[in-house]
CSV table of C-alpha atoms in Angstrom, one decimal:
chain,number,residue,atom,x,y,z
A,357,UNK,CA,-42.3,3.6,-107.2
A,358,UNK,CA,-44.3,0.5,-105.9
A,359,UNK,CA,-43.8,-1.4,-102.6
A,360,UNK,CA,-41.7,-4.5,-102.9
A,361,UNK,CA,-43.1,-7.7,-101.3
A,362,UNK,CA,-44.7,-11.0,-101.9
A,363,UNK,CA,-47.2,-11.4,-104.6
A,364,UNK,CA,-50.6,-9.8,-103.6
A,365,UNK,CA,-53.8,-11.4,-104.1
A,366,UNK,CA,-55.9,-8.4,-103.9
A,367,UNK,CA,-54.8,-6.4,-106.8
A,368,UNK,CA,-52.1,-4.5,-105.1
A,369,UNK,CA,-48.5,-4.1,-106.1
A,370,UNK,CA,-46.3,-7.4,-106.4
A,371,UNK,CA,-42.9,-8.3,-106.9
A,372,UNK,CA,-41.1,-11.5,-107.2
A,373,UNK,CA,-40.6,-13.4,-103.9
A,374,UNK,CA,-37.2,-12.4,-102.6
A,375,UNK,CA,-34.5,-15.1,-102.2
A,376,UNK,CA,-31.8,-15.4,-99.7
A,377,UNK,CA,-32.1,-14.8,-96.0
A,378,UNK,CA,-31.2,-11.2,-96.2
A,379,UNK,CA,-33.8,-10.4,-98.7
A,380,UNK,CA,-36.4,-12.5,-97.1
A,381,UNK,CA,-35.9,-10.5,-93.9
A,382,UNK,CA,-36.6,-7.3,-95.8
A,383,UNK,CA,-39.8,-8.5,-97.6
A,384,UNK,CA,-42.5,-5.8,-97.4
A,385,UNK,CA,-46.3,-6.2,-97.3
A,386,UNK,CA,-48.0,-4.1,-99.9
A,387,UNK,CA,-50.1,-1.3,-98.5
A,388,UNK,CA,-53.0,-2.3,-100.8
A,389,UNK,CA,-52.8,-5.9,-99.2
A,390,UNK,CA,-52.7,-4.6,-95.6
A,391,UNK,CA,-55.8,-2.4,-96.2
A,392,UNK,CA,-57.7,-5.1,-98.2
A,393,UNK,CA,-57.3,-7.7,-95.3
A,394,UNK,CA,-58.5,-5.1,-92.7
A,395,UNK,CA,-61.0,-6.6,-90.2
A,396,UNK,CA,-60.5,-10.1,-91.5
A,397,UNK,CA,-59.7,-12.7,-88.9
A,398,UNK,CA,-60.0,-16.4,-88.3
A,399,UNK,CA,-63.7,-17.3,-88.5
A,400,UNK,CA,-65.0,-13.8,-88.5
A,401,UNK,CA,-64.4,-10.1,-89.0
A,402,UNK,CA,-64.0,-7.1,-86.7
A,403,UNK,CA,-67.0,-4.7,-86.7
A,404,UNK,CA,-66.8,-1.0,-87.8
A,405,UNK,CA,-68.6,0.8,-85.2
A,406,UNK,CA,-66.3,3.7,-83.9
A,407,UNK,CA,-66.5,7.4,-84.9
A,408,UNK,CA,-64.4,10.4,-84.3
A,409,UNK,CA,-65.8,10.9,-80.7
A,410,UNK,CA,-65.1,7.3,-79.7
A,411,UNK,CA,-61.6,7.2,-81.2
A,412,UNK,CA,-60.7,10.4,-79.5
A,413,UNK,CA,-61.9,9.0,-76.1
A,414,UNK,CA,-59.9,5.8,-76.7
A,415,UNK,CA,-56.8,7.9,-77.2
A,416,UNK,CA,-57.6,10.1,-74.1
A,417,UNK,CA,-58.6,7.0,-72.1
A,418,UNK,CA,-55.5,5.1,-72.8
A,419,UNK,CA,-53.3,8.2,-71.8
A,420,UNK,CA,-54.9,10.6,-69.3
A,421,UNK,CA,-54.4,9.2,-65.8
A,422,UNK,CA,-51.3,7.2,-66.1
A,423,UNK,CA,-48.6,9.9,-65.7
A,424,UNK,CA,-50.8,12.1,-63.4
A,425,UNK,CA,-52.6,9.8,-61.2
A,426,UNK,CA,-49.9,7.2,-60.9
A,427,UNK,CA,-46.3,8.1,-61.9
A,428,UNK,CA,-46.2,11.8,-60.7
A,429,UNK,CA,-44.9,10.8,-57.3
A,430,UNK,CA,-41.9,9.1,-58.8
A,431,UNK,CA,-41.1,11.8,-61.4
A,432,UNK,CA,-41.0,14.7,-59.0
A,433,UNK,CA,-38.1,13.5,-57.0
A,434,UNK,CA,-36.1,13.1,-60.3
A,435,UNK,CA,-36.8,16.7,-61.7
A,436,UNK,CA,-38.0,18.8,-58.7
A,437,UNK,CA,-40.4,21.6,-59.6
A,438,UNK,CA,-39.2,21.3,-63.3
A,439,UNK,CA,-41.2,18.2,-63.6
A,440,UNK,CA,-43.7,20.5,-65.6
A,441,UNK,CA,-41.0,21.1,-68.0
A,442,UNK,CA,-40.6,17.3,-68.1
A,443,UNK,CA,-44.2,16.9,-69.2
A,444,UNK,CA,-43.7,19.5,-71.7
A,445,UNK,CA,-40.6,17.8,-73.2
A,446,UNK,CA,-42.4,14.4,-73.1
A,447,UNK,CA,-45.4,16.0,-74.9
A,448,UNK,CA,-43.3,17.6,-77.6
A,449,UNK,CA,-41.5,14.3,-78.2
A,450,UNK,CA,-44.9,12.7,-78.6
A,451,UNK,CA,-46.2,15.4,-80.7
A,452,UNK,CA,-43.5,15.0,-83.4
A,453,UNK,CA,-44.3,11.2,-83.4
A,454,UNK,CA,-47.9,11.9,-83.3
A,455,UNK,CA,-47.7,13.9,-86.6
A,456,UNK,CA,-46.1,10.8,-88.3
A,457,UNK,CA,-48.7,8.5,-86.7
A,458,UNK,CA,-51.5,10.7,-88.0
A,459,UNK,CA,-50.2,10.6,-91.6
A,460,UNK,CA,-49.7,6.8,-91.4
A,461,UNK,CA,-53.0,6.2,-89.7
A,462,UNK,CA,-54.8,7.9,-92.5
A,463,UNK,CA,-52.9,6.2,-95.2
A,464,UNK,CA,-52.8,2.6,-93.7
A,465,UNK,CA,-55.9,2.4,-91.5
A,466,UNK,CA,-55.3,-1.1,-89.9
A,467,UNK,CA,-55.2,-2.5,-86.4
A,468,UNK,CA,-51.4,-3.2,-86.4
A,469,UNK,CA,-50.4,0.4,-85.7
A,470,UNK,CA,-46.6,1.0,-86.1
A,471,UNK,CA,-46.1,-2.7,-86.6
A,472,UNK,CA,-48.0,-2.5,-89.8
A,473,UNK,CA,-46.5,0.7,-90.8
A,474,UNK,CA,-43.0,-0.8,-90.5
A,475,UNK,CA,-44.1,-3.9,-92.5
A,476,UNK,CA,-45.1,-1.8,-95.4
A,477,UNK,CA,-42.0,0.4,-95.4
A,478,UNK,CA,-39.0,-1.3,-93.9
A,479,UNK,CA,-39.5,-5.0,-94.2
A,480,UNK,CA,-40.6,-8.0,-92.1
A,481,UNK,CA,-37.7,-8.1,-89.6
A,482,UNK,CA,-38.1,-4.4,-88.6
A,483,UNK,CA,-41.8,-5.0,-88.3
A,484,UNK,CA,-41.3,-7.8,-86.1
A,485,UNK,CA,-39.0,-5.8,-84.0
A,486,UNK,CA,-41.6,-2.9,-83.8
A,487,UNK,CA,-44.3,-5.5,-82.9
A,488,UNK,CA,-42.3,-7.0,-80.2
A,489,UNK,CA,-41.6,-3.4,-78.7
A,490,UNK,CA,-45.4,-2.7,-78.9
A,491,UNK,CA,-46.0,-6.0,-76.8
A,492,UNK,CA,-43.6,-4.5,-74.3
A,493,UNK,CA,-45.3,-1.0,-74.5
A,494,UNK,CA,-48.7,-2.3,-74.2
A,495,UNK,CA,-48.7,-5.4,-72.2
A,496,UNK,CA,-46.4,-3.9,-69.6
A,497,UNK,CA,-48.2,-0.5,-69.6
A,498,UNK,CA,-51.4,-2.4,-68.6
A,499,UNK,CA,-49.5,-3.9,-65.7
A,500,UNK,CA,-47.9,-0.9,-64.6
A,501,UNK,CA,-51.2,1.0,-64.4
A,502,UNK,CA,-53.0,-1.7,-62.7
A,503,UNK,CA,-50.5,-1.5,-60.0
A,504,UNK,CA,-51.2,2.2,-59.4
A,505,UNK,CA,-55.0,1.3,-59.4
A,506,UNK,CA,-54.6,-0.7,-56.2
A,507,UNK,CA,-53.0,2.2,-54.5
A,508,UNK,CA,-56.0,4.4,-55.1
A,509,UNK,CA,-58.4,1.6,-54.2
A,510,UNK,CA,-56.7,1.5,-50.8
A,511,UNK,CA,-57.2,5.3,-50.5
A,512,UNK,CA,-60.8,4.9,-51.3
A,513,UNK,CA,-61.4,2.1,-48.9
A,514,UNK,CA,-59.6,3.9,-46.1
A,515,UNK,CA,-61.7,7.0,-46.7
A,516,UNK,CA,-65.0,5.3,-46.8
A,517,UNK,CA,-65.0,2.4,-44.6
A,518,UNK,CA,-61.8,2.9,-42.7
A,519,UNK,CA,-60.0,-0.3,-43.8
A,520,UNK,CA,-57.3,-1.0,-46.2
A,521,UNK,CA,-56.1,-4.2,-47.9
A,522,UNK,CA,-53.2,-5.9,-46.2
A,523,UNK,CA,-49.8,-5.2,-47.8
A,524,UNK,CA,-49.5,-9.0,-48.6
A,525,UNK,CA,-52.5,-8.7,-51.0
A,526,UNK,CA,-52.0,-5.2,-52.4
A,527,UNK,CA,-48.5,-4.9,-53.4
A,528,UNK,CA,-46.1,-7.1,-55.5
A,529,UNK,CA,-42.9,-8.8,-54.2
A,530,UNK,CA,-40.3,-6.2,-53.8
A,531,UNK,CA,-42.7,-3.6,-52.6
A,532,UNK,CA,-43.6,-5.3,-49.3
A,533,UNK,CA,-46.2,-7.6,-50.6
A,534,UNK,CA,-46.7,-11.1,-51.8
A,535,UNK,CA,-49.5,-10.6,-54.5
A,536,UNK,CA,-51.2,-7.5,-55.9
A,537,UNK,CA,-54.8,-8.8,-55.9
A,538,UNK,CA,-56.4,-5.4,-56.9
A,539,UNK,CA,-54.1,-5.1,-60.0
A,540,UNK,CA,-55.2,-8.6,-61.2
A,541,UNK,CA,-58.9,-7.6,-60.5
A,542,UNK,CA,-58.9,-4.4,-62.6
A,543,UNK,CA,-57.3,-6.2,-65.6
A,544,UNK,CA,-59.9,-8.9,-65.4
A,545,UNK,CA,-62.8,-6.4,-65.3
A,546,UNK,CA,-61.3,-4.6,-68.4
A,547,UNK,CA,-61.3,-8.0,-70.1
A,548,UNK,CA,-65.0,-8.5,-69.4
A,549,UNK,CA,-65.8,-5.2,-71.1
A,550,UNK,CA,-63.6,-6.0,-74.1
A,551,UNK,CA,-65.3,-9.4,-74.5
A,552,UNK,CA,-68.6,-7.6,-74.9
A,553,UNK,CA,-67.5,-5.8,-78.1
A,554,UNK,CA,-65.7,-2.7,-79.3
A,555,UNK,CA,-68.7,-0.5,-79.3
A,556,UNK,CA,-69.8,-1.4,-75.8
A,557,UNK,CA,-66.1,-1.1,-74.5
A,558,UNK,CA,-66.0,2.4,-76.2
A,559,UNK,CA,-69.2,3.6,-74.4
A,560,UNK,CA,-67.9,2.6,-71.0
A,561,UNK,CA,-64.6,4.2,-71.6
A,562,UNK,CA,-66.3,7.4,-72.7
A,563,UNK,CA,-68.1,7.6,-69.2
A,564,UNK,CA,-64.9,6.9,-67.3
A,565,UNK,CA,-62.8,9.5,-69.4
A,566,UNK,CA,-65.4,12.2,-68.6
A,567,UNK,CA,-65.1,11.3,-64.9
A,568,UNK,CA,-61.5,11.5,-64.8
A,569,UNK,CA,-61.3,14.8,-66.6
A,570,UNK,CA,-63.8,16.2,-64.1
A,571,UNK,CA,-61.5,14.9,-61.3
A,572,UNK,CA,-58.5,16.6,-62.6
A,573,UNK,CA,-60.3,19.8,-63.0
A,574,UNK,CA,-61.5,19.5,-59.3
A,575,UNK,CA,-58.0,18.8,-58.2
A,576,UNK,CA,-56.8,22.0,-59.9
A,577,UNK,CA,-59.7,24.2,-58.4
A,578,UNK,CA,-58.8,22.9,-54.9
A,579,UNK,CA,-55.1,22.4,-55.1
A,580,UNK,CA,-54.5,26.0,-56.2
A,581,UNK,CA,-55.8,27.2,-52.9
A,582,UNK,CA,-52.6,25.6,-51.4
A,583,UNK,CA,-50.3,26.9,-54.0
A,584,UNK,CA,-47.0,28.6,-52.7
A,585,UNK,CA,-44.8,30.4,-55.1
A,586,UNK,CA,-41.9,29.5,-52.9
A,587,UNK,CA,-42.1,25.9,-54.0
A,588,UNK,CA,-40.7,27.0,-57.4
A,589,UNK,CA,-37.7,29.0,-56.2
A,590,UNK,CA,-35.2,26.4,-57.0
A,591,UNK,CA,-36.9,25.4,-60.2
A,592,UNK,CA,-34.3,22.9,-61.6
A,593,UNK,CA,-32.5,21.5,-58.5
A,594,UNK,CA,-31.3,18.4,-60.4
A,595,UNK,CA,-30.4,20.0,-63.6
A,596,UNK,CA,-31.4,19.2,-67.1
A,597,UNK,CA,-30.3,15.6,-66.5
A,598,UNK,CA,-33.1,15.3,-63.9
A,599,UNK,CA,-35.6,16.9,-66.2
A,600,UNK,CA,-34.8,14.5,-69.1
A,601,UNK,CA,-34.8,11.5,-66.8
A,602,UNK,CA,-38.2,12.4,-65.5
A,603,UNK,CA,-39.5,13.1,-69.0
A,604,UNK,CA,-38.3,9.7,-70.2
A,605,UNK,CA,-40.2,8.0,-67.2
A,606,UNK,CA,-43.3,10.0,-68.0
A,607,UNK,CA,-43.2,9.4,-71.7
A,608,UNK,CA,-45.1,6.1,-71.3
A,609,UNK,CA,-48.0,8.3,-70.3
A,610,UNK,CA,-48.3,9.6,-74.0
A,611,UNK,CA,-49.1,6.3,-75.8
A,612,UNK,CA,-52.7,7.0,-76.0
A,613,UNK,CA,-52.6,8.2,-79.6
A,614,UNK,CA,-50.9,4.9,-80.5
A,615,UNK,CA,-54.0,3.1,-78.9
A,616,UNK,CA,-56.3,5.1,-81.2
A,617,UNK,CA,-54.3,3.9,-84.3
A,618,UNK,CA,-54.9,0.3,-83.3
A,619,UNK,CA,-58.7,0.9,-83.9
A,620,UNK,CA,-58.1,1.3,-87.7
A,621,UNK,CA,-60.2,-1.8,-88.6
A,622,UNK,CA,-63.0,-0.9,-86.3
A,623,UNK,CA,-63.4,2.7,-87.2
A,624,UNK,CA,-66.2,3.8,-89.5
A,625,UNK,CA,-64.1,6.3,-91.5
A,626,UNK,CA,-60.6,5.6,-90.3
A,627,UNK,CA,-58.8,7.7,-92.9
A,628,UNK,CA,-60.6,10.8,-92.0
A,629,UNK,CA,-61.1,10.2,-88.2
A,630,UNK,CA,-57.9,8.6,-87.0
A,631,UNK,CA,-55.5,11.6,-87.8
A,632,UNK,CA,-58.0,14.0,-86.2
A,633,UNK,CA,-58.4,11.8,-83.1
A,634,UNK,CA,-54.7,11.5,-82.7
A,635,UNK,CA,-53.9,15.2,-82.6
A,636,UNK,CA,-56.9,16.3,-80.7
A,637,UNK,CA,-56.3,13.9,-77.9
A,638,UNK,CA,-52.7,14.8,-77.6
A,639,UNK,CA,-53.5,18.4,-77.3
A,640,UNK,CA,-56.1,17.8,-74.5
A,641,UNK,CA,-53.9,15.4,-72.6
A,642,UNK,CA,-50.7,17.6,-72.7
A,643,UNK,CA,-52.6,20.7,-71.5
A,644,UNK,CA,-54.1,18.8,-68.5
A,645,UNK,CA,-50.9,17.1,-67.5
A,646,UNK,CA,-48.9,20.3,-67.3
A,647,UNK,CA,-51.7,22.2,-65.5
A,648,UNK,CA,-52.1,19.5,-62.9
A,649,UNK,CA,-48.4,18.9,-62.4
A,650,UNK,CA,-47.8,22.7,-61.9
A,651,UNK,CA,-50.6,22.9,-59.3
A,652,UNK,CA,-49.3,19.8,-57.4
A,653,UNK,CA,-45.8,21.1,-57.1
A,654,UNK,CA,-47.1,24.5,-56.1
A,655,UNK,CA,-49.1,23.0,-53.4
A,656,UNK,CA,-46.6,20.7,-52.0
A,657,UNK,CA,-42.7,21.0,-51.8
A,658,UNK,CA,-41.1,18.6,-54.2
A,659,UNK,CA,-38.8,17.0,-51.5
A,660,UNK,CA,-42.0,15.7,-49.9
A,661,UNK,CA,-43.2,13.9,-52.7
A,662,UNK,CA,-42.9,10.1,-52.1
A,663,UNK,CA,-43.1,7.0,-54.2
A,664,UNK,CA,-46.9,6.6,-53.3
A,665,UNK,CA,-49.0,6.2,-56.4
A,666,UNK,CA,-51.9,8.0,-54.7
A,667,UNK,CA,-50.1,11.5,-54.7
A,668,UNK,CA,-53.0,13.7,-55.8
A,669,UNK,CA,-55.4,12.3,-53.3
A,670,UNK,CA,-52.8,13.0,-50.5
A,671,UNK,CA,-52.4,16.6,-51.8
A,672,UNK,CA,-56.1,17.2,-51.7
A,673,UNK,CA,-56.2,16.0,-48.1
A,674,UNK,CA,-53.3,18.2,-47.0
A,675,UNK,CA,-54.6,21.3,-48.7
A,676,UNK,CA,-58.2,21.0,-47.3
A,677,UNK,CA,-57.4,19.3,-44.0
A,678,UNK,CA,-60.4,17.1,-44.7
A,679,UNK,CA,-60.4,13.5,-45.8
A,680,UNK,CA,-63.5,13.9,-48.1
A,681,UNK,CA,-61.9,15.6,-51.0
A,682,UNK,CA,-59.0,13.1,-51.0
A,683,UNK,CA,-61.5,10.2,-50.9
A,684,UNK,CA,-63.6,11.7,-53.7
A,685,UNK,CA,-60.4,12.1,-55.9
A,686,UNK,CA,-59.4,8.6,-55.0
A,687,UNK,CA,-62.9,7.3,-56.3
A,688,UNK,CA,-62.5,9.2,-59.5
A,689,UNK,CA,-59.0,7.8,-59.8
A,690,UNK,CA,-60.1,4.3,-59.5
A,691,UNK,CA,-62.4,4.9,-62.4
A,692,UNK,CA,-59.8,6.9,-64.4
A,693,UNK,CA,-57.1,4.3,-64.1
A,694,UNK,CA,-59.6,1.5,-65.0
A,695,UNK,CA,-60.2,3.2,-68.3
A,696,UNK,CA,-56.4,3.3,-69.0
A,697,UNK,CA,-56.2,-0.3,-68.4
A,698,UNK,CA,-59.3,-1.0,-70.7
A,699,UNK,CA,-58.1,1.0,-73.6
A,700,UNK,CA,-54.4,-0.1,-73.6
A,701,UNK,CA,-55.4,-3.6,-73.2
A,702,UNK,CA,-57.6,-3.1,-76.3
A,703,UNK,CA,-54.6,-1.9,-78.1
A,704,UNK,CA,-52.5,-4.9,-77.2
A,705,UNK,CA,-55.0,-7.4,-78.4
A,706,UNK,CA,-55.5,-5.6,-81.8
A,707,UNK,CA,-51.7,-5.5,-82.4
A,708,UNK,CA,-51.5,-9.1,-81.8
A,709,UNK,CA,-54.5,-9.8,-84.0
A,710,UNK,CA,-52.6,-8.1,-86.9
A,711,UNK,CA,-49.4,-10.0,-86.2
A,712,UNK,CA,-51.2,-13.2,-86.0
A,713,UNK,CA,-53.1,-12.6,-89.3
A,714,UNK,CA,-49.6,-12.1,-90.9
A,715,UNK,CA,-48.5,-15.5,-89.5
A,716,UNK,CA,-45.8,-14.0,-87.2
A,717,UNK,CA,-47.6,-15.2,-84.0
A,718,UNK,CA,-49.9,-18.1,-83.4
A,719,UNK,CA,-53.3,-18.2,-85.3
A,720,UNK,CA,-55.2,-18.2,-81.9
A,721,UNK,CA,-54.7,-14.4,-81.7
A,722,UNK,CA,-56.5,-13.8,-84.9
A,723,UNK,CA,-59.7,-15.8,-84.2
A,724,UNK,CA,-62.8,-13.7,-84.0
A,725,UNK,CA,-66.0,-14.5,-82.4
A,726,UNK,CA,-68.8,-14.3,-85.1
A,727,UNK,CA,-71.3,-13.3,-82.2
A,728,UNK,CA,-69.4,-10.4,-80.7
A,729,UNK,CA,-67.1,-9.5,-83.5
A,730,UNK,CA,-64.0,-9.5,-81.1
A,731,UNK,CA,-60.9,-11.7,-80.8
A,732,UNK,CA,-62.0,-13.5,-77.7
A,733,UNK,CA,-59.2,-16.1,-77.2
A,734,UNK,CA,-56.7,-13.2,-77.8
A,735,UNK,CA,-58.4,-11.0,-75.2
A,736,UNK,CA,-58.5,-13.9,-72.6
A,737,UNK,CA,-54.7,-14.8,-73.1
A,738,UNK,CA,-53.5,-11.3,-73.0
A,739,UNK,CA,-55.6,-10.2,-70.0
A,740,UNK,CA,-54.4,-13.2,-67.9
A,741,UNK,CA,-50.8,-12.6,-68.7
A,742,UNK,CA,-51.0,-8.8,-68.0
A,743,UNK,CA,-53.0,-9.5,-64.8
A,744,UNK,CA,-50.4,-11.9,-63.5
A,745,UNK,CA,-47.6,-9.4,-64.4
A,746,UNK,CA,-49.3,-6.6,-62.7
A,747,UNK,CA,-49.7,-8.7,-59.5
A,748,UNK,CA,-46.1,-9.8,-59.4
A,749,UNK,CA,-43.8,-6.9,-60.5
A,750,UNK,CA,-43.1,-3.4,-58.9
A,751,UNK,CA,-44.5,-0.3,-60.7
A,752,UNK,CA,-41.3,1.6,-61.2
A,753,UNK,CA,-39.5,-1.2,-63.1
A,754,UNK,CA,-42.5,-1.6,-65.3
A,755,UNK,CA,-42.9,2.2,-66.1
A,756,UNK,CA,-39.4,2.4,-67.4
A,757,UNK,CA,-39.6,-0.8,-69.5
A,758,UNK,CA,-42.8,0.6,-71.1
A,759,UNK,CA,-41.1,3.9,-71.9
A,760,UNK,CA,-38.2,2.3,-73.8
A,761,UNK,CA,-40.5,0.0,-75.8
A,762,UNK,CA,-42.7,3.1,-76.7
A,763,UNK,CA,-39.7,5.2,-77.7
A,764,UNK,CA,-38.2,2.7,-79.9
A,765,UNK,CA,-41.6,2.1,-81.7
A,766,UNK,CA,-42.1,5.8,-82.2
A,767,UNK,CA,-38.7,6.3,-83.6
A,768,UNK,CA,-39.4,3.7,-86.3
A,769,UNK,CA,-42.8,5.4,-87.1
A,770,UNK,CA,-40.8,8.6,-87.9
A,771,UNK,CA,-38.6,6.7,-90.2
A,772,UNK,CA,-41.5,4.9,-91.8
A,773,UNK,CA,-43.4,8.1,-92.7
A,774,UNK,CA,-40.4,9.4,-94.7
A,775,UNK,CA,-39.8,6.0,-96.2
A,776,UNK,CA,-43.4,5.7,-97.6
A,777,UNK,CA,-43.3,9.4,-98.8
A,778,UNK,CA,-40.4,8.3,-101.1
A,779,UNK,CA,-41.5,4.9,-102.1
A,780,UNK,CA,-45.3,5.7,-102.6
A,781,UNK,CA,-45.6,9.4,-103.2
A,782,UNK,CA,-48.7,8.7,-105.2
A,783,UNK,CA,-50.8,7.4,-102.4
A,784,UNK,CA,-53.7,9.5,-101.1
A,785,UNK,CA,-53.0,11.0,-97.8
A,786,UNK,CA,-55.7,12.6,-95.6
A,787,UNK,CA,-53.0,14.2,-93.4
A,788,UNK,CA,-49.5,15.2,-94.3
A,789,UNK,CA,-46.8,15.9,-91.7
A,790,UNK,CA,-45.7,19.4,-92.4
A,791,UNK,CA,-42.0,20.1,-93.2
A,792,UNK,CA,-41.2,16.5,-93.9
A,793,UNK,CA,-38.7,15.0,-93.6
A,794,UNK,CA,-37.4,17.6,-91.1
A,795,UNK,CA,-40.1,17.2,-88.4
A,796,UNK,CA,-39.9,13.3,-88.5
A,797,UNK,CA,-36.2,13.6,-88.3
A,798,UNK,CA,-36.6,15.7,-85.2
A,799,UNK,CA,-39.0,13.4,-83.8
A,800,UNK,CA,-36.6,10.5,-84.3
A,801,UNK,CA,-33.8,12.3,-82.7
A,802,UNK,CA,-35.9,13.2,-79.6
A,803,UNK,CA,-36.9,9.6,-79.2
A,804,UNK,CA,-33.3,8.5,-79.2
A,805,UNK,CA,-32.4,11.3,-76.8
A,806,UNK,CA,-35.0,10.2,-74.4
A,807,UNK,CA,-34.0,6.6,-74.6
A,808,UNK,CA,-30.5,7.6,-73.7
A,809,UNK,CA,-31.9,9.1,-70.4
A,810,UNK,CA,-33.2,5.8,-69.2
A,811,UNK,CA,-31.2,3.7,-66.7
A,812,UNK,CA,-28.7,1.0,-67.5
A,813,UNK,CA,-31.0,-1.5,-65.9
A,814,UNK,CA,-33.9,-0.5,-68.1
A,815,UNK,CA,-31.5,-1.0,-71.2
A,816,UNK,CA,-30.4,-4.5,-70.0
A,817,UNK,CA,-34.1,-5.5,-69.7
A,818,UNK,CA,-34.8,-4.1,-73.2
A,819,UNK,CA,-31.8,-5.8,-74.6
A,820,UNK,CA,-33.0,-9.2,-73.1
A,821,UNK,CA,-36.5,-8.6,-74.2
A,822,UNK,CA,-35.3,-8.0,-77.9
A,823,UNK,CA,-33.1,-11.1,-77.9
A,824,UNK,CA,-35.9,-13.2,-76.8
A,825,UNK,CA,-38.0,-11.6,-79.5
A,826,UNK,CA,-35.6,-12.5,-82.3
A,827,UNK,CA,-35.3,-16.1,-81.1
A,828,UNK,CA,-39.0,-16.4,-81.3
A,829,UNK,CA,-39.1,-14.8,-84.7
A,830,UNK,CA,-36.5,-17.1,-86.3
A,831,UNK,CA,-37.9,-20.2,-84.6
A,832,UNK,CA,-41.6,-19.3,-85.5
A,833,UNK,CA,-42.4,-16.3,-87.5
A,834,UNK,CA,-39.7,-16.4,-90.2
A,835,UNK,CA,-41.0,-19.6,-91.6
A,836,UNK,CA,-44.8,-19.2,-90.9
A,837,UNK,CA,-45.1,-15.7,-92.2
A,838,UNK,CA,-47.8,-15.4,-94.9
A,839,UNK,CA,-45.4,-13.6,-97.3
A,840,UNK,CA,-43.1,-16.7,-96.9
A,841,UNK,CA,-46.0,-18.9,-98.3
A,842,UNK,CA,-48.1,-16.4,-100.4
A,843,UNK,CA,-49.7,-19.2,-102.3
A,844,UNK,CA,-51.2,-20.9,-99.2
A,845,UNK,CA,-54.6,-19.2,-99.2
A,846,UNK,CA,-55.2,-20.2,-102.8
A,847,UNK,CA,-54.2,-23.8,-102.2
A,848,UNK,CA,-57.1,-24.6,-100.1
């Protein structure tokens, strides 16, 4: 069975242009057309320069650090010592979705990630909804992580020169400050790396990833010296509800493999390397998260955890009685969290690049610099937006908003892999989800379950966000979609 959609100009499947609003909302973009347009932007093309190592480092860079360095202090009070179980549940939920991502990334190696997968399988409206969720997932994640970066920067400054930034300039409104300047600064630094090119950004990210892995191993080696088994006596004080609530909050820490899938148009051999990078990075990340969380709770009673984002540095200082180790960890965390900002910001720009190329968002996001091979205007706009958001909104609200957007997008990917198996069984696949459709169905169900664990306020924010997105789509994307005017490229 061939994909339905607008006529393809690249030799792929074609079908009559659907008529009627309902049918037009369900128009699908043929897989062959998606792949053929890979890398093509306004005025230039993206450069294929990333191999398996770089893709794996992008995935780890976007993930490792957020849940451990930043959100652990918020998750422990929700689950108690069972926060380790929360990490496992979040990791398993991510694994089922990662399997679906791996199959689709190897089959449709493009920059749009789950947005493009939905476009090829479930139609334009669902693709738009998915892309709009990815904007929430990536854009807000950048801001959330940048907020935590400022906390560790203060720890570093206090441990080295004995000063800290005033609260007015290091915390957003609602958290005792006026403007979080460090959060804005780290986003702008990441922007500068991205403007230099994908290869240069990947090299910088690799160095930062190795530093943060070393920092977490160091934390475990020192933190285990303060381990007290009594801290685990009441393992699940808040019940399974607390475990699932913490798991839902922590889930946004697992979006790294999604970031790897956004590099599909800049990978040297995307069909081979993307599935491997996704699964390898998730295994490394989950193991480190669980290990560090177990040591942290063992070294510090769970009731003493606070909302401070610099939790690990505090534990190091308490265990050793010396400020040096906490300061060293704070230094490593500053580098580690910067790599999360860099790679997640990269993913956001590439998703907008794909949506712009399809006509659903303004063309400015698809303009590529012939000199650097990067979407420069896209990067500038997204960076400024995320930087201002990071400087003005408290971390907790940002983290939960990111989780719900991530879970919704992952749920759609689990559906997309089953739909593509049925509609295009003939397509070559470098990786296949085992026991399909059972495992994708489990992944879909787990995503819905974790979404249900989030607060009412988070759901209200999500609902408002989706309503705004639908208004934008019907006012802009519905008529400007390239599938709505398929003959436009040939009319020049």
